[in-house]
Short mmCIF file of N, CA, C and O in Angstrom, two decimals:
data_model
loop_
_atom_site.label_atom_id
_atom_site.label_comp_id
_atom_site.label_asym_id
_atom_site.label_seq_id
_atom_site.Cartn_x
_atom_site.Cartn_y
_atom_site.Cartn_z
N UNK S 1 0.85 -1.17 0.00
CA UNK S 1 0.00 0.00 0.00
C UNK S 1 0.90 1.24 0.00
O UNK S 1 1.75 1.39 0.84
N UNK S 2 0.67 2.12 -0.93
CA UNK S 2 1.49 3.33 -1.02
C UNK S 2 0.96 4.39 -0.07
O UNK S 2 -0.14 4.30 0.45
N UNK S 3 1.77 5.42 0.13
CA UNK S 3 1.36 6.49 1.03
C UNK S 3 0.18 7.28 0.46
O UNK S 3 -0.62 7.83 1.20
N UNK S 4 0.06 7.33 -0.88
CA UNK S 4 -1.08 8.02 -1.50
C UNK S 4 -2.38 7.30 -1.16
O UNK S 4 -3.40 7.95 -0.90
N UNK S 5 -2.38 5.98 -1.15
CA UNK S 5 -3.57 5.23 -0.79
C UNK S 5 -3.92 5.45 0.68
O UNK S 5 -5.08 5.56 1.05
N UNK S 6 -2.90 5.51 1.51
CA UNK S 6 -3.12 5.73 2.94
C UNK S 6 -3.72 7.12 3.18
O UNK S 6 -4.64 7.27 3.97
N UNK S 7 -3.19 8.15 2.51
CA UNK S 7 -3.71 9.51 2.66
C UNK S 7 -5.15 9.59 2.17
O UNK S 7 -5.99 10.24 2.77
N UNK S 8 -5.45 8.90 1.08
CA UNK S 8 -6.80 8.91 0.53
C UNK S 8 -7.78 8.25 1.49
O UNK S 8 -8.90 8.73 1.67
N UNK S 9 -7.36 7.16 2.14
CA UNK S 9 -8.22 6.49 3.10
C UNK S 9 -8.50 7.37 4.31
O UNK S 9 -9.62 7.43 4.81
N UNK S 10 -7.49 8.07 4.78
CA UNK S 10 -7.66 8.98 5.91
C UNK S 10 -8.57 10.14 5.55
O UNK S 10 -9.40 10.59 6.35
N UNK S 11 -8.42 10.64 4.33
CA UNK S 11 -9.25 11.75 3.87
C UNK S 11 -10.70 11.30 3.74
O UNK S 11 -11.62 12.03 4.11
N UNK S 12 -10.92 10.07 3.24
CA UNK S 12 -12.28 9.56 3.12
C UNK S 12 -12.93 9.39 4.49
O UNK S 12 -14.10 9.68 4.68
N UNK S 13 -12.15 8.92 5.44
CA UNK S 13 -12.67 8.74 6.80
C UNK S 13 -13.02 10.09 7.42
O UNK S 13 -14.03 10.23 8.08
N UNK S 14 -12.16 11.08 7.20
CA UNK S 14 -12.42 12.42 7.73
C UNK S 14 -13.67 13.02 7.08
O UNK S 14 -14.52 13.61 7.77
N UNK S 15 -13.81 12.85 5.78
CA UNK S 15 -14.98 13.35 5.08
C UNK S 15 -16.25 12.67 5.60
O UNK S 15 -17.26 13.33 5.83
N UNK S 16 -16.18 11.36 5.81
CA UNK S 16 -17.33 10.63 6.33
C UNK S 16 -17.71 11.12 7.71
O UNK S 16 -18.89 11.24 8.05
N UNK S 17 -16.72 11.45 8.53
CA UNK S 17 -16.98 11.97 9.87
C UNK S 17 -17.71 13.31 9.79
O UNK S 17 -18.67 13.55 10.53
N UNK S 18 -17.25 14.19 8.92
CA UNK S 18 -17.90 15.50 8.79
C UNK S 18 -19.30 15.38 8.22
O UNK S 18 -20.21 16.11 8.64
N UNK S 19 -19.49 14.47 7.28
CA UNK S 19 -20.83 14.27 6.72
C UNK S 19 -21.77 13.74 7.80
O UNK S 19 -22.92 14.19 7.94
N UNK S 20 -21.29 12.78 8.60
CA UNK S 20 -22.11 12.23 9.67
C UNK S 20 -22.45 13.31 10.69
O UNK S 20 -23.60 13.39 11.16
N UNK S 21 -21.50 14.16 11.03
CA UNK S 21 -21.74 15.26 11.96
C UNK S 21 -22.79 16.22 11.39
O UNK S 21 -23.71 16.64 12.12
N UNK S 22 -22.69 16.55 10.12
CA UNK S 22 -23.64 17.46 9.50
C UNK S 22 -25.05 16.86 9.50
O UNK S 22 -26.03 17.56 9.78
N UNK S 23 -25.15 15.58 9.22
CA UNK S 23 -26.46 14.91 9.22
C UNK S 23 -27.05 14.90 10.62
O UNK S 23 -28.23 15.21 10.83
N UNK S 24 -26.23 14.57 11.62
CA UNK S 24 -26.72 14.53 13.00
C UNK S 24 -27.18 15.92 13.46
O UNK S 24 -28.22 16.06 14.11
N UNK S 25 -26.42 16.95 13.12
CA UNK S 25 -26.82 18.31 13.51
C UNK S 25 -28.10 18.73 12.78
O UNK S 25 -28.95 19.41 13.36
N UNK S 26 -28.23 18.34 11.53
CA UNK S 26 -29.45 18.65 10.78
C UNK S 26 -30.67 17.98 11.38
O UNK S 26 -31.73 18.60 11.52
N UNK S 27 -30.54 16.72 11.75
CA UNK S 27 -31.66 16.00 12.36
C UNK S 27 -31.99 16.60 13.73
O UNK S 27 -33.17 16.77 14.07
N UNK S 28 -30.97 16.95 14.50
CA UNK S 28 -31.21 17.59 15.80
C UNK S 28 -31.94 18.92 15.63
O UNK S 28 -32.89 19.22 16.35
N UNK S 29 -31.51 19.72 14.67
CA UNK S 29 -32.18 20.99 14.39
C UNK S 29 -33.63 20.79 13.97
O UNK S 29 -34.52 21.53 14.40
N UNK S 30 -33.88 19.78 13.15
CA UNK S 30 -35.24 19.49 12.70
C UNK S 30 -36.11 19.07 13.89
O UNK S 30 -37.26 19.51 14.02
N UNK S 31 -35.59 18.23 14.77
CA UNK S 31 -36.34 17.80 15.94
C UNK S 31 -36.65 18.99 16.87
O UNK S 31 -37.75 19.10 17.40
N UNK S 32 -35.67 19.87 17.05
CA UNK S 32 -35.90 21.05 17.89
C UNK S 32 -36.96 21.96 17.27
O UNK S 32 -37.83 22.48 17.97
N UNK S 33 -36.91 22.14 15.97
CA UNK S 33 -37.89 22.97 15.27
C UNK S 33 -39.29 22.38 15.41
O UNK S 33 -40.26 23.08 15.73
N UNK S 34 -39.42 21.08 15.18
CA UNK S 34 -40.74 20.44 15.28
C UNK S 34 -41.26 20.46 16.71
O UNK S 34 -42.45 20.67 16.94
N UNK S 35 -40.37 20.27 17.68
CA UNK S 35 -40.78 20.34 19.09
C UNK S 35 -41.30 21.73 19.43
O UNK S 35 -42.33 21.88 20.09
N UNK S 36 -40.57 22.75 19.00
CA UNK S 36 -41.00 24.11 19.26
C UNK S 36 -42.33 24.41 18.57
O UNK S 36 -43.20 25.08 19.13
N UNK S 37 -42.51 23.90 17.36
CA UNK S 37 -43.75 24.11 16.62
C UNK S 37 -44.94 23.49 17.36
O UNK S 37 -46.02 24.08 17.41
N UNK S 38 -44.73 22.34 17.98
CA UNK S 38 -45.81 21.70 18.73
C UNK S 38 -46.09 22.42 20.05
O UNK S 38 -47.23 22.49 20.51
N UNK S 39 -45.07 22.96 20.68
CA UNK S 39 -45.23 23.58 22.00
C UNK S 39 -45.66 25.04 21.90
O UNK S 39 -46.27 25.58 22.83
N UNK S 40 -45.40 25.69 20.76
CA UNK S 40 -45.65 27.13 20.62
C UNK S 40 -47.06 27.57 21.02
O UNK S 40 -47.19 28.59 21.71
N UNK S 41 -48.14 26.86 20.66
CA UNK S 41 -49.46 27.34 21.09
C UNK S 41 -49.65 27.37 22.60
O UNK S 41 -50.46 28.14 23.11
N UNK S 42 -48.93 26.55 23.31
CA UNK S 42 -49.12 26.47 24.75
C UNK S 42 -48.24 27.45 25.52
O UNK S 42 -48.45 27.66 26.71
N UNK S 43 -47.27 28.06 24.85
CA UNK S 43 -46.37 28.99 25.53
C UNK S 43 -47.13 30.23 26.00
O UNK S 43 -46.97 30.66 27.14
N UNK S 44 -47.99 30.78 25.15
CA UNK S 44 -48.74 31.97 25.55
C UNK S 44 -49.69 31.67 26.70
O UNK S 44 -49.87 32.50 27.59
N UNK S 45 -50.30 30.49 26.70
CA UNK S 45 -51.18 30.11 27.80
C UNK S 45 -50.37 29.99 29.09
O UNK S 45 -50.82 30.44 30.16
N UNK S 46 -49.20 29.40 29.01
CA UNK S 46 -48.36 29.25 30.21
C UNK S 46 -47.92 30.61 30.74
O UNK S 46 -47.92 30.84 31.95
N UNK S 47 -47.57 31.52 29.85
CA UNK S 47 -47.16 32.86 30.28
C UNK S 47 -48.35 33.60 30.89
O UNK S 47 -48.24 34.24 31.93
N UNK S 48 -49.52 33.48 30.26
CA UNK S 48 -50.71 34.14 30.77
C UNK S 48 -51.07 33.61 32.16
O UNK S 48 -51.42 34.36 33.05
N UNK S 49 -50.99 32.31 32.33
CA UNK S 49 -51.38 31.72 33.61
C UNK S 49 -50.34 31.98 34.70
O UNK S 49 -50.66 31.86 35.88
N UNK S 50 -49.13 32.32 34.31
CA UNK S 50 -48.08 32.55 35.30
C UNK S 50 -48.04 33.99 35.79
O UNK S 50 -47.31 34.29 36.73
N UNK S 51 -48.81 34.89 35.19
CA UNK S 51 -48.79 36.28 35.63
C UNK S 51 -49.47 36.37 37.00
O UNK S 51 -50.52 35.76 37.20
N UNK S 52 -48.89 37.13 37.91
CA UNK S 52 -49.46 37.24 39.26
C UNK S 52 -50.79 37.99 39.21
O UNK S 52 -50.95 38.96 38.47
N UNK S 53 -51.74 37.53 39.97
CA UNK S 53 -53.06 38.17 40.05
C UNK S 53 -52.96 39.42 40.91
O UNK S 53 -52.24 39.47 41.90
N UNK S 54 -53.72 40.44 40.51
CA UNK S 54 -53.73 41.67 41.29
C UNK S 54 -52.54 42.57 41.02
O UNK S 54 -52.28 43.50 41.75
N UNK S 55 -51.81 42.31 39.94
CA UNK S 55 -50.63 43.13 39.66
C UNK S 55 -50.97 44.31 38.76
O UNK S 55 -50.10 45.08 38.41
N UNK S 56 -52.23 44.43 38.38
CA UNK S 56 -52.63 45.50 37.49
C UNK S 56 -52.41 45.13 36.03
O UNK S 56 -52.62 45.93 35.16
N UNK S 57 -52.01 43.91 35.77
CA UNK S 57 -51.74 43.49 34.41
C UNK S 57 -53.00 42.99 33.71
O UNK S 57 -53.03 42.89 32.50
N UNK S 58 -54.04 42.70 34.49
CA UNK S 58 -55.24 42.15 33.86
C UNK S 58 -56.09 43.27 33.27
O UNK S 58 -56.00 44.43 33.66
N UNK S 59 -56.94 42.90 32.34
CA UNK S 59 -57.81 43.85 31.66
C UNK S 59 -59.03 44.12 32.55
O UNK S 59 -59.62 43.18 33.10
N UNK S 60 -59.43 45.38 32.67
CA UNK S 60 -60.55 45.74 33.55
C UNK S 60 -61.86 45.37 32.94
O UNK S 60 -62.12 45.39 31.81
#
């Protein structure tokens, strides 16, 4: 095996590692986006219910 073959194998392994990292980060980002999309309608309700009563923030 020549050194050129060895360098090519190392380069392929490095490329595969970066591709795998990019795919994993993409899937993680997609899961975070979908999770936020599902939770978003309930965020305003949670904020509304967490406001202290009698603070003058409610509508008369």
